[in-house]
């Protein structure tokens, strides 16, 4: 029985009256401060080195830098996978992609894939909706287009964006103009824009996508300021093909990639500004990260992993260590943390903030980050597992990382087995240049034990990416 | 005739009285605010990626990060050379090392070198001393040990530190304990510590060098708070061999290299704190940079150039693009600039701040940064020339960089000629991965013209490094 049931009828009426009054005068006081809002912004293919606060010399990101200065910036934050679909599945479920079957040889979902995020998987949206949260998906989905897997099937009350990556549905075969694009550079890029599952524009005018996502997000925040809400905003950019709106195109010294990231930065600024304007910034946790490392083979349209090795598609650090910033002005003390955390921690963190307990009979791979975020306490040491598809390629324990297999994210590469494993100390050697396996056999043993314990218990879900 | 000469005798007496009063009560008002103090802190082999504010994931530099947040951080700041001696000569003279003869096949001065910074060269210390500045050198010198080239011969009224790099004078031939070191790890490292040219300790106890440099600097600042001063503080670390004092040793997750940089960070914090405590922070320009990129071959004792290519010894960006932060709370608006600047700009900037005109009949390669520092104005476009020894290896113009020759900073490498030149766009491709010479012949032509104009006028000075 919830505490509310103990209220007398008179008290209940008073409460109702006060609530109505607050709603009428538009005060944010009506929002339940025990249920903070949660905003998750997820960039696509943004590299570890692509933000000013992560050392980019060329891309200007003043809003994200300011967000980092006011919040907690992670130096060791990981996506749960080295490519898009599994990474997003893991973020929304708090579970390794292998458990949901959202990984495999085909790497990501394609328009002709039969599978998708299984209905049985519980997303953050579903869990929070149950606690009275308004939920919205604004941006790229890429977790399935079939019934049961789509945004509205997975706990989101509203959805606006692309069903998958902006380079899918390409129609390079068509002659110029045949896609009916109002904008010549869009010729050949034929991905559709959907609202609540219905196509509203095809091809999507990608030049204005970031701006429109932002407008949708600001509208959602404004409309829902008096109820707790969960906003999931997985941006389309900086995934190829790269587009930016008129205000940003040609403005960055880093070229069109920089333009796209600088517009993303503007977008984050708009979201934070909307939260402030509506008086709910203090009661909102905003988290931003990226789904995987930069797509290095894309040349001028690819980002940078900074000093980290390799990028998207690889389990070297550059493939999975990504920017991560948490912001909640009332509760997070500004700083930088080198504590290891991952996108899978967002689920337990969000649920704990909302006062919800984790669903039973579900194995979670993330932990509640509250002690770190709100009390600057270190988290308990835990291994981090680097999967490529459904194969475990590497494992990190403390500062040590062992690679059992490696494969570059560049095209046409083959996996390389390592026996004995490669071992790197990520503190002294974050670029993974100096294999020290020979001098630290005891570390390898500890990591092997952690892997064995993990593998003996993991139950792979039915494969979804065929 | 200066305006002061128009003062009546009574006013003059009043002024004198007030000045005396200020001196007596120790007020910083006595310091001539038209002659700001200038502090130049120069790290040794610190890489572009080694500070938190430049994206280091592993080294904690809260004081430098704070300095950057309060000052102007450069994304495109260059040392004037890819190794130590020429870089320092250029910093102190505002001139390319080739003009002073402080570069050549031997790369740097060694203990047995005959040459040194020629007496005819004018250093910042000499120029400012003439304008009434107190001057001090605290740290590594490495510009010559013979008469005419030493700190006291080159405008410094006081000097404390090492004559050259901390790995010189090595005595690996001696049995353990033979160097008389009080500290076993110092065995074999036999460099001397000098005060005003006299050896006061040999081997220098390197574990406490950063701490002692800092104490000397704070003492100088405190003693000279009522006169304008120039403090040149070229640190010994993070040059190998790496040492840190007890308070820092073993504290960084980045190992001994991180310990050394974190102690350097502490030192900068102490210097800024002393300036604040004495009430002269508002009237002091503090500049920090590094003499060249990280010494990558040193493994765990070498730093990181972040996303830049190669390191110390190379004219790839990682060899010469270094951290650069300018701080002057009263006059510099906090921010990040992508304007190109170099260590050779410090001389003209310092002289202009001190109200001194540049010496006549001397060719300078730097410019006064005042418009950028104090008014956020862009500097005029100018080519930047990357020399390796006395050979021009590359040239940057705007965002474009052409390599005529390249050579890695790793040992045993050979120079590689490029005809046609390699061409990179440093905005879109800061890591110099994608040669675009074939598609931009007009850019190469402009750069070739800039180089021709430069080379037709450069007069090499008598070689000093034999």
PDB file of C-alpha atoms in Angstrom, chain B residues 212-463:
ATOM      1  CA  UNK B 212      62.034  23.667  -4.822  1.00  0.00           C
ATOM      2  CA  UNK B 213      61.489  25.501  -8.103  1.00  0.00           C
ATOM      3  CA  UNK B 214      58.049  26.387  -6.808  1.00  0.00           C
ATOM      4  CA  UNK B 215      59.352  27.649  -3.470  1.00  0.00           C
ATOM      5  CA  UNK B 216      61.923  29.797  -5.287  1.00  0.00           C
ATOM      6  CA  UNK B 217      59.238  31.207  -7.577  1.00  0.00           C
ATOM      7  CA  UNK B 218      56.891  32.040  -4.725  1.00  0.00           C
ATOM      8  CA  UNK B 219      59.764  33.689  -2.856  1.00  0.00           C
ATOM      9  CA  UNK B 220      60.662  35.790  -5.902  1.00  0.00           C
ATOM     10  CA  UNK B 221      57.031  36.848  -6.408  1.00  0.00           C
ATOM     11  CA  UNK B 222      56.705  37.803  -2.758  1.00  0.00           C
ATOM     12  CA  UNK B 223      59.956  39.759  -2.710  1.00  0.00           C
ATOM     13  CA  UNK B 224      59.303  41.580  -5.973  1.00  0.00           C
ATOM     14  CA  UNK B 225      55.614  42.291  -5.552  1.00  0.00           C
ATOM     15  CA  UNK B 226      56.238  46.040  -5.546  1.00  0.00           C
ATOM     16  CA  UNK B 227      58.286  46.213  -8.718  1.00  0.00           C
ATOM     17  CA  UNK B 228      57.469  44.895 -12.161  1.00  0.00           C
ATOM     18  CA  UNK B 229      59.027  41.487 -12.677  1.00  0.00           C
ATOM     19  CA  UNK B 230      59.667  38.848 -15.297  1.00  0.00           C
ATOM     20  CA  UNK B 231      59.741  35.290 -14.035  1.00  0.00           C
ATOM     21  CA  UNK B 232      60.893  32.614 -16.452  1.00  0.00           C
ATOM     22  CA  UNK B 233      60.144  29.194 -15.038  1.00  0.00           C
ATOM     23  CA  UNK B 234      61.205  26.375 -17.351  1.00  0.00           C
ATOM     24  CA  UNK B 235      60.401  23.212 -15.423  1.00  0.00           C
ATOM     25  CA  UNK B 236      62.613  20.142 -15.530  1.00  0.00           C
ATOM     26  CA  UNK B 237      59.678  17.775 -15.831  1.00  0.00           C
ATOM     27  CA  UNK B 238      58.030  15.878 -17.453  1.00  0.00           C
ATOM     28  CA  UNK B 239      61.385  15.244 -19.186  1.00  0.00           C
ATOM     29  CA  UNK B 240      62.914  11.842 -18.423  1.00  0.00           C
ATOM     30  CA  UNK B 241      64.066  10.573 -15.970  1.00  0.00           C
ATOM     31  CA  UNK B 242      60.760  11.112 -14.194  1.00  0.00           C
ATOM     32  CA  UNK B 243      60.659  12.027 -10.519  1.00  0.00           C
ATOM     33  CA  UNK B 244      57.985  13.396  -8.233  1.00  0.00           C
ATOM     34  CA  UNK B 245      58.081  14.393  -4.603  1.00  0.00           C
ATOM     35  CA  UNK B 246      56.624  12.256  -1.847  1.00  0.00           C
ATOM     36  CA  UNK B 247      53.257  14.005  -1.970  1.00  0.00           C
ATOM     37  CA  UNK B 248      52.753  13.079  -5.618  1.00  0.00           C
ATOM     38  CA  UNK B 249      54.654   9.861  -6.184  1.00  0.00           C
ATOM     39  CA  UNK B 250      52.360   6.928  -6.860  1.00  0.00           C
ATOM     40  CA  UNK B 251      49.254   9.110  -6.768  1.00  0.00           C
ATOM     41  CA  UNK B 252      48.345   9.381 -10.446  1.00  0.00           C
ATOM     42  CA  UNK B 253      46.561   6.654 -12.348  1.00  0.00           C
ATOM     43  CA  UNK B 254      48.871   7.603 -15.214  1.00  0.00           C
ATOM     44  CA  UNK B 255      51.929   6.327 -13.323  1.00  0.00           C
ATOM     45  CA  UNK B 256      55.123   8.276 -12.663  1.00  0.00           C
ATOM     46  CA  UNK B 257      54.588  10.442 -15.745  1.00  0.00           C
ATOM     47  CA  UNK B 258      51.203  11.449 -14.375  1.00  0.00           C
ATOM     48  CA  UNK B 259      52.726  12.039 -10.940  1.00  0.00           C
ATOM     49  CA  UNK B 260      55.241  14.460 -12.449  1.00  0.00           C
ATOM     50  CA  UNK B 261      52.628  16.355 -14.448  1.00  0.00           C
ATOM     51  CA  UNK B 262      50.278  16.483 -11.473  1.00  0.00           C
ATOM     52  CA  UNK B 263      53.063  18.003  -9.383  1.00  0.00           C
ATOM     53  CA  UNK B 264      53.670  20.512 -12.170  1.00  0.00           C
ATOM     54  CA  UNK B 265      49.978  21.328 -12.011  1.00  0.00           C
ATOM     55  CA  UNK B 266      50.264  21.846  -8.274  1.00  0.00           C
ATOM     56  CA  UNK B 267      53.226  24.129  -8.879  1.00  0.00           C
ATOM     57  CA  UNK B 268      51.245  26.314 -11.283  1.00  0.00           C
ATOM     58  CA  UNK B 269      48.499  26.498  -8.685  1.00  0.00           C
ATOM     59  CA  UNK B 270      51.037  27.693  -6.108  1.00  0.00           C
ATOM     60  CA  UNK B 271      52.360  30.397  -8.422  1.00  0.00           C
ATOM     61  CA  UNK B 272      48.879  31.711  -9.221  1.00  0.00           C
ATOM     62  CA  UNK B 273      47.980  31.545  -5.548  1.00  0.00           C
ATOM     63  CA  UNK B 274      51.078  33.595  -4.635  1.00  0.00           C
ATOM     64  CA  UNK B 275      50.097  36.212  -7.204  1.00  0.00           C
ATOM     65  CA  UNK B 276      46.601  36.388  -5.741  1.00  0.00           C
ATOM     66  CA  UNK B 277      47.864  36.472  -2.171  1.00  0.00           C
ATOM     67  CA  UNK B 278      50.187  39.384  -2.942  1.00  0.00           C
ATOM     68  CA  UNK B 279      47.363  41.229  -4.694  1.00  0.00           C
ATOM     69  CA  UNK B 280      49.152  41.345  -8.045  1.00  0.00           C
ATOM     70  CA  UNK B 281      47.244  38.696 -10.000  1.00  0.00           C
ATOM     71  CA  UNK B 282      45.244  41.338 -11.851  1.00  0.00           C
ATOM     72  CA  UNK B 283      48.440  42.964 -13.029  1.00  0.00           C
ATOM     73  CA  UNK B 284      50.292  39.821 -14.104  1.00  0.00           C
ATOM     74  CA  UNK B 285      50.250  37.970 -17.388  1.00  0.00           C
ATOM     75  CA  UNK B 286      50.973  34.294 -16.844  1.00  0.00           C
ATOM     76  CA  UNK B 287      51.705  32.139 -19.814  1.00  0.00           C
ATOM     77  CA  UNK B 288      52.260  28.398 -19.816  1.00  0.00           C
ATOM     78  CA  UNK B 289      53.357  26.135 -22.610  1.00  0.00           C
ATOM     79  CA  UNK B 290      55.767  23.298 -23.435  1.00  0.00           C
ATOM     80  CA  UNK B 291      59.056  23.250 -25.290  1.00  0.00           C
ATOM     81  CA  UNK B 292      57.959  20.500 -27.676  1.00  0.00           C
ATOM     82  CA  UNK B 293      55.684  17.489 -27.957  1.00  0.00           C
ATOM     83  CA  UNK B 294      55.813  14.334 -25.841  1.00  0.00           C
ATOM     84  CA  UNK B 295      58.784  11.997 -26.019  1.00  0.00           C
ATOM     85  CA  UNK B 296      56.833   9.015 -27.265  1.00  0.00           C
ATOM     86  CA  UNK B 297      59.673   6.510 -27.268  1.00  0.00           C
ATOM     87  CA  UNK B 298      59.855   6.787 -23.499  1.00  0.00           C
ATOM     88  CA  UNK B 299      56.851   4.504 -22.997  1.00  0.00           C
ATOM     89  CA  UNK B 300      55.320   4.925 -19.554  1.00  0.00           C
ATOM     90  CA  UNK B 301      57.664   7.897 -18.990  1.00  0.00           C
ATOM     91  CA  UNK B 302      56.452   9.654 -22.139  1.00  0.00           C
ATOM     92  CA  UNK B 303      53.325  11.735 -22.586  1.00  0.00           C
ATOM     93  CA  UNK B 304      50.609  11.933 -25.211  1.00  0.00           C
ATOM     94  CA  UNK B 305      50.036  14.274 -28.127  1.00  0.00           C
ATOM     95  CA  UNK B 306      46.326  13.448 -27.933  1.00  0.00           C
ATOM     96  CA  UNK B 307      44.855  13.125 -31.414  1.00  0.00           C
ATOM     97  CA  UNK B 308      47.928  14.710 -33.018  1.00  0.00           C
ATOM     98  CA  UNK B 309      50.414  12.683 -35.015  1.00  0.00           C
ATOM     99  CA  UNK B 310      53.849  11.766 -33.657  1.00  0.00           C
ATOM    100  CA  UNK B 311      55.711  13.691 -30.934  1.00  0.00           C
ATOM    101  CA  UNK B 312      58.978  15.273 -29.862  1.00  0.00           C
ATOM    102  CA  UNK B 313      61.587  15.363 -32.580  1.00  0.00           C
ATOM    103  CA  UNK B 314      59.085  15.467 -35.418  1.00  0.00           C
ATOM    104  CA  UNK B 315      57.452  18.230 -37.426  1.00  0.00           C
ATOM    105  CA  UNK B 316      54.166  16.339 -37.518  1.00  0.00           C
ATOM    106  CA  UNK B 317      51.704  18.288 -35.373  1.00  0.00           C
ATOM    107  CA  UNK B 318      52.384  16.204 -32.268  1.00  0.00           C
ATOM    108  CA  UNK B 319      55.997  17.326 -32.261  1.00  0.00           C
ATOM    109  CA  UNK B 320      55.347  21.040 -32.124  1.00  0.00           C
ATOM    110  CA  UNK B 321      51.714  21.789 -31.291  1.00  0.00           C
ATOM    111  CA  UNK B 322      51.594  22.060 -27.524  1.00  0.00           C
ATOM    112  CA  UNK B 323      49.353  23.308 -24.730  1.00  0.00           C
ATOM    113  CA  UNK B 324      49.252  27.100 -24.458  1.00  0.00           C
ATOM    114  CA  UNK B 325      47.291  29.042 -21.850  1.00  0.00           C
ATOM    115  CA  UNK B 326      47.385  32.796 -21.193  1.00  0.00           C
ATOM    116  CA  UNK B 327      45.971  34.128 -17.929  1.00  0.00           C
ATOM    117  CA  UNK B 328      45.513  37.694 -16.736  1.00  0.00           C
ATOM    118  CA  UNK B 329      42.258  37.976 -14.785  1.00  0.00           C
ATOM    119  CA  UNK B 330      41.831  41.713 -15.237  1.00  0.00           C
ATOM    120  CA  UNK B 331      42.311  41.795 -18.968  1.00  0.00           C
ATOM    121  CA  UNK B 332      41.877  38.395 -20.622  1.00  0.00           C
ATOM    122  CA  UNK B 333      38.295  37.317 -21.272  1.00  0.00           C
ATOM    123  CA  UNK B 334      37.972  33.568 -20.580  1.00  0.00           C
ATOM    124  CA  UNK B 335      37.673  31.417 -23.648  1.00  0.00           C
ATOM    125  CA  UNK B 336      39.238  29.082 -26.160  1.00  0.00           C
ATOM    126  CA  UNK B 337      40.876  30.342 -29.321  1.00  0.00           C
ATOM    127  CA  UNK B 338      41.808  28.492 -32.472  1.00  0.00           C
ATOM    128  CA  UNK B 339      44.028  31.357 -33.629  1.00  0.00           C
ATOM    129  CA  UNK B 340      47.521  30.216 -34.558  1.00  0.00           C
ATOM    130  CA  UNK B 341      50.164  31.456 -32.144  1.00  0.00           C
ATOM    131  CA  UNK B 342      53.645  30.395 -31.152  1.00  0.00           C
ATOM    132  CA  UNK B 343      56.198  30.677 -28.400  1.00  0.00           C
ATOM    133  CA  UNK B 344      57.951  33.329 -30.498  1.00  0.00           C
ATOM    134  CA  UNK B 345      54.982  35.633 -29.893  1.00  0.00           C
ATOM    135  CA  UNK B 346      55.788  35.845 -26.196  1.00  0.00           C
ATOM    136  CA  UNK B 347      58.694  38.268 -26.745  1.00  0.00           C
ATOM    137  CA  UNK B 348      56.759  40.952 -28.670  1.00  0.00           C
ATOM    138  CA  UNK B 349      53.729  40.467 -26.414  1.00  0.00           C
ATOM    139  CA  UNK B 350      55.787  40.913 -23.256  1.00  0.00           C
ATOM    140  CA  UNK B 351      57.588  43.982 -24.574  1.00  0.00           C
ATOM    141  CA  UNK B 352      54.380  45.656 -25.706  1.00  0.00           C
ATOM    142  CA  UNK B 353      52.809  44.998 -22.304  1.00  0.00           C
ATOM    143  CA  UNK B 354      55.822  46.558 -20.633  1.00  0.00           C
ATOM    144  CA  UNK B 355      55.511  49.585 -22.878  1.00  0.00           C
ATOM    145  CA  UNK B 356      58.791  48.853 -24.639  1.00  0.00           C
ATOM    146  CA  UNK B 357      59.327  48.970 -28.365  1.00  0.00           C
ATOM    147  CA  UNK B 358      61.019  46.070 -30.105  1.00  0.00           C
ATOM    148  CA  UNK B 359      64.794  46.354 -30.485  1.00  0.00           C
ATOM    149  CA  UNK B 360      65.736  47.849 -33.848  1.00  0.00           C
ATOM    150  CA  UNK B 361      67.793  46.016 -36.488  1.00  0.00           C
ATOM    151  CA  UNK B 362      66.598  42.636 -35.228  1.00  0.00           C
ATOM    152  CA  UNK B 363      64.308  40.357 -37.232  1.00  0.00           C
ATOM    153  CA  UNK B 364      61.500  38.956 -35.105  1.00  0.00           C
ATOM    154  CA  UNK B 365      59.310  36.003 -36.022  1.00  0.00           C
ATOM    155  CA  UNK B 366      56.629  36.566 -33.416  1.00  0.00           C
ATOM    156  CA  UNK B 367      53.856  39.130 -33.157  1.00  0.00           C
ATOM    157  CA  UNK B 368      52.236  40.973 -30.267  1.00  0.00           C
ATOM    158  CA  UNK B 369      49.237  38.878 -29.187  1.00  0.00           C
ATOM    159  CA  UNK B 370      47.566  41.790 -27.367  1.00  0.00           C
ATOM    160  CA  UNK B 371      44.666  42.200 -29.856  1.00  0.00           C
ATOM    161  CA  UNK B 372      43.809  38.530 -29.435  1.00  0.00           C
ATOM    162  CA  UNK B 373      44.427  38.338 -25.693  1.00  0.00           C
ATOM    163  CA  UNK B 374      42.728  41.546 -24.629  1.00  0.00           C
ATOM    164  CA  UNK B 375      40.217  42.313 -27.361  1.00  0.00           C
ATOM    165  CA  UNK B 376      39.404  38.852 -28.772  1.00  0.00           C
ATOM    166  CA  UNK B 377      40.419  40.100 -32.218  1.00  0.00           C
ATOM    167  CA  UNK B 378      41.741  37.655 -34.815  1.00  0.00           C
ATOM    168  CA  UNK B 379      45.417  37.959 -35.709  1.00  0.00           C
ATOM    169  CA  UNK B 380      46.423  38.562 -39.315  1.00  0.00           C
ATOM    170  CA  UNK B 381      47.101  35.356 -41.257  1.00  0.00           C
ATOM    171  CA  UNK B 382      50.775  34.456 -41.244  1.00  0.00           C
ATOM    172  CA  UNK B 383      52.676  31.372 -42.299  1.00  0.00           C
ATOM    173  CA  UNK B 384      54.154  29.141 -39.617  1.00  0.00           C
ATOM    174  CA  UNK B 385      57.414  27.408 -40.430  1.00  0.00           C
ATOM    175  CA  UNK B 386      58.242  24.001 -38.987  1.00  0.00           C
ATOM    176  CA  UNK B 387      61.989  23.531 -38.793  1.00  0.00           C
ATOM    177  CA  UNK B 388      63.733  20.333 -37.845  1.00  0.00           C
ATOM    178  CA  UNK B 389      67.238  21.427 -36.960  1.00  0.00           C
ATOM    179  CA  UNK B 390      68.127  24.023 -39.570  1.00  0.00           C
ATOM    180  CA  UNK B 391      66.017  22.474 -42.292  1.00  0.00           C
ATOM    181  CA  UNK B 392      62.545  23.667 -43.153  1.00  0.00           C
ATOM    182  CA  UNK B 393      60.338  20.574 -43.095  1.00  0.00           C
ATOM    183  CA  UNK B 394      56.835  22.019 -43.317  1.00  0.00           C
ATOM    184  CA  UNK B 395      54.787  25.182 -43.524  1.00  0.00           C
ATOM    185  CA  UNK B 396      51.287  26.042 -42.327  1.00  0.00           C
ATOM    186  CA  UNK B 397      49.162  28.767 -43.887  1.00  0.00           C
ATOM    187  CA  UNK B 398      45.656  29.185 -42.506  1.00  0.00           C
ATOM    188  CA  UNK B 399      44.260  25.703 -42.017  1.00  0.00           C
ATOM    189  CA  UNK B 400      46.615  24.158 -44.549  1.00  0.00           C
ATOM    190  CA  UNK B 401      49.905  22.462 -43.818  1.00  0.00           C
ATOM    191  CA  UNK B 402      52.371  21.263 -46.426  1.00  0.00           C
ATOM    192  CA  UNK B 403      55.203  18.857 -45.599  1.00  0.00           C
ATOM    193  CA  UNK B 404      58.315  19.052 -47.774  1.00  0.00           C
ATOM    194  CA  UNK B 405      60.060  16.473 -45.624  1.00  0.00           C
ATOM    195  CA  UNK B 406      58.889  14.316 -42.765  1.00  0.00           C
ATOM    196  CA  UNK B 407      60.734  12.328 -40.159  1.00  0.00           C
ATOM    197  CA  UNK B 408      59.271  10.559 -37.203  1.00  0.00           C
ATOM    198  CA  UNK B 409      60.391  11.466 -33.710  1.00  0.00           C
ATOM    199  CA  UNK B 410      61.056   7.794 -33.002  1.00  0.00           C
ATOM    200  CA  UNK B 411      64.686   6.744 -32.895  1.00  0.00           C
ATOM    201  CA  UNK B 412      66.618   5.640 -35.949  1.00  0.00           C
ATOM    202  CA  UNK B 413      64.233   7.184 -38.454  1.00  0.00           C
ATOM    203  CA  UNK B 414      65.327   8.749 -41.720  1.00  0.00           C
ATOM    204  CA  UNK B 415      63.954  11.865 -43.351  1.00  0.00           C
ATOM    205  CA  UNK B 416      61.570  11.318 -46.233  1.00  0.00           C
ATOM    206  CA  UNK B 417      61.380  13.875 -49.057  1.00  0.00           C
ATOM    207  CA  UNK B 418      57.973  14.698 -50.496  1.00  0.00           C
ATOM    208  CA  UNK B 419      57.642  15.893 -54.026  1.00  0.00           C
ATOM    209  CA  UNK B 420      54.945  16.841 -54.516  1.00  0.00           C
ATOM    210  CA  UNK B 421      54.460  17.939 -50.948  1.00  0.00           C
ATOM    211  CA  UNK B 422      51.993  16.291 -48.573  1.00  0.00           C
ATOM    212  CA  UNK B 423      49.077  18.586 -47.864  1.00  0.00           C
ATOM    213  CA  UNK B 424      46.689  18.410 -44.911  1.00  0.00           C
ATOM    214  CA  UNK B 425      43.735  20.511 -43.805  1.00  0.00           C
ATOM    215  CA  UNK B 426      44.280  20.833 -40.062  1.00  0.00           C
ATOM    216  CA  UNK B 427      40.695  21.858 -39.408  1.00  0.00           C
ATOM    217  CA  UNK B 428      39.058  18.837 -40.985  1.00  0.00           C
ATOM    218  CA  UNK B 429      42.004  16.545 -40.392  1.00  0.00           C
ATOM    219  CA  UNK B 430      43.996  17.587 -37.320  1.00  0.00           C
ATOM    220  CA  UNK B 431      45.565  14.128 -37.150  1.00  0.00           C
ATOM    221  CA  UNK B 432      47.183  14.568 -40.592  1.00  0.00           C
ATOM    222  CA  UNK B 433      45.753  11.369 -42.026  1.00  0.00           C
ATOM    223  CA  UNK B 434      44.449  12.414 -45.431  1.00  0.00           C
ATOM    224  CA  UNK B 435      46.877  13.927 -47.920  1.00  0.00           C
ATOM    225  CA  UNK B 436      44.863  16.181 -50.227  1.00  0.00           C
ATOM    226  CA  UNK B 437      47.723  17.638 -52.261  1.00  0.00           C
ATOM    227  CA  UNK B 438      46.348  16.268 -55.527  1.00  0.00           C
ATOM    228  CA  UNK B 439      43.068  18.134 -55.213  1.00  0.00           C
ATOM    229  CA  UNK B 440      44.426  21.466 -53.959  1.00  0.00           C
ATOM    230  CA  UNK B 441      47.340  22.505 -56.173  1.00  0.00           C
ATOM    231  CA  UNK B 442      46.471  26.197 -55.677  1.00  0.00           C
ATOM    232  CA  UNK B 443      47.012  25.868 -51.939  1.00  0.00           C
ATOM    233  CA  UNK B 444      50.396  24.257 -52.474  1.00  0.00           C
ATOM    234  CA  UNK B 445      51.350  27.137 -54.751  1.00  0.00           C
ATOM    235  CA  UNK B 446      50.442  29.710 -52.097  1.00  0.00           C
ATOM    236  CA  UNK B 447      52.458  27.825 -49.483  1.00  0.00           C
ATOM    237  CA  UNK B 448      55.435  27.427 -51.819  1.00  0.00           C
ATOM    238  CA  UNK B 449      55.389  31.189 -52.381  1.00  0.00           C
ATOM    239  CA  UNK B 450      55.310  31.870 -48.645  1.00  0.00           C
ATOM    240  CA  UNK B 451      58.256  29.528 -48.167  1.00  0.00           C
ATOM    241  CA  UNK B 452      60.228  31.093 -51.011  1.00  0.00           C
ATOM    242  CA  UNK B 453      59.668  34.575 -49.587  1.00  0.00           C
ATOM    243  CA  UNK B 454      60.757  33.349 -46.158  1.00  0.00           C
ATOM    244  CA  UNK B 455      63.826  31.470 -47.324  1.00  0.00           C
ATOM    245  CA  UNK B 456      65.054  34.315 -49.526  1.00  0.00           C
ATOM    246  CA  UNK B 457      65.375  36.472 -46.441  1.00  0.00           C
ATOM    247  CA  UNK B 458      66.448  34.175 -43.604  1.00  0.00           C
ATOM    248  CA  UNK B 459      70.058  34.633 -42.596  1.00  0.00           C
ATOM    249  CA  UNK B 460      71.274  31.672 -40.531  1.00  0.00           C
ATOM    250  CA  UNK B 461      73.305  32.585 -37.470  1.00  0.00           C
ATOM    251  CA  UNK B 462      76.666  30.944 -36.686  1.00  0.00           C
ATOM    252  CA  UNK B 463      75.958  27.325 -35.644  1.00  0.00           C
TER     253      UNK B 463
END
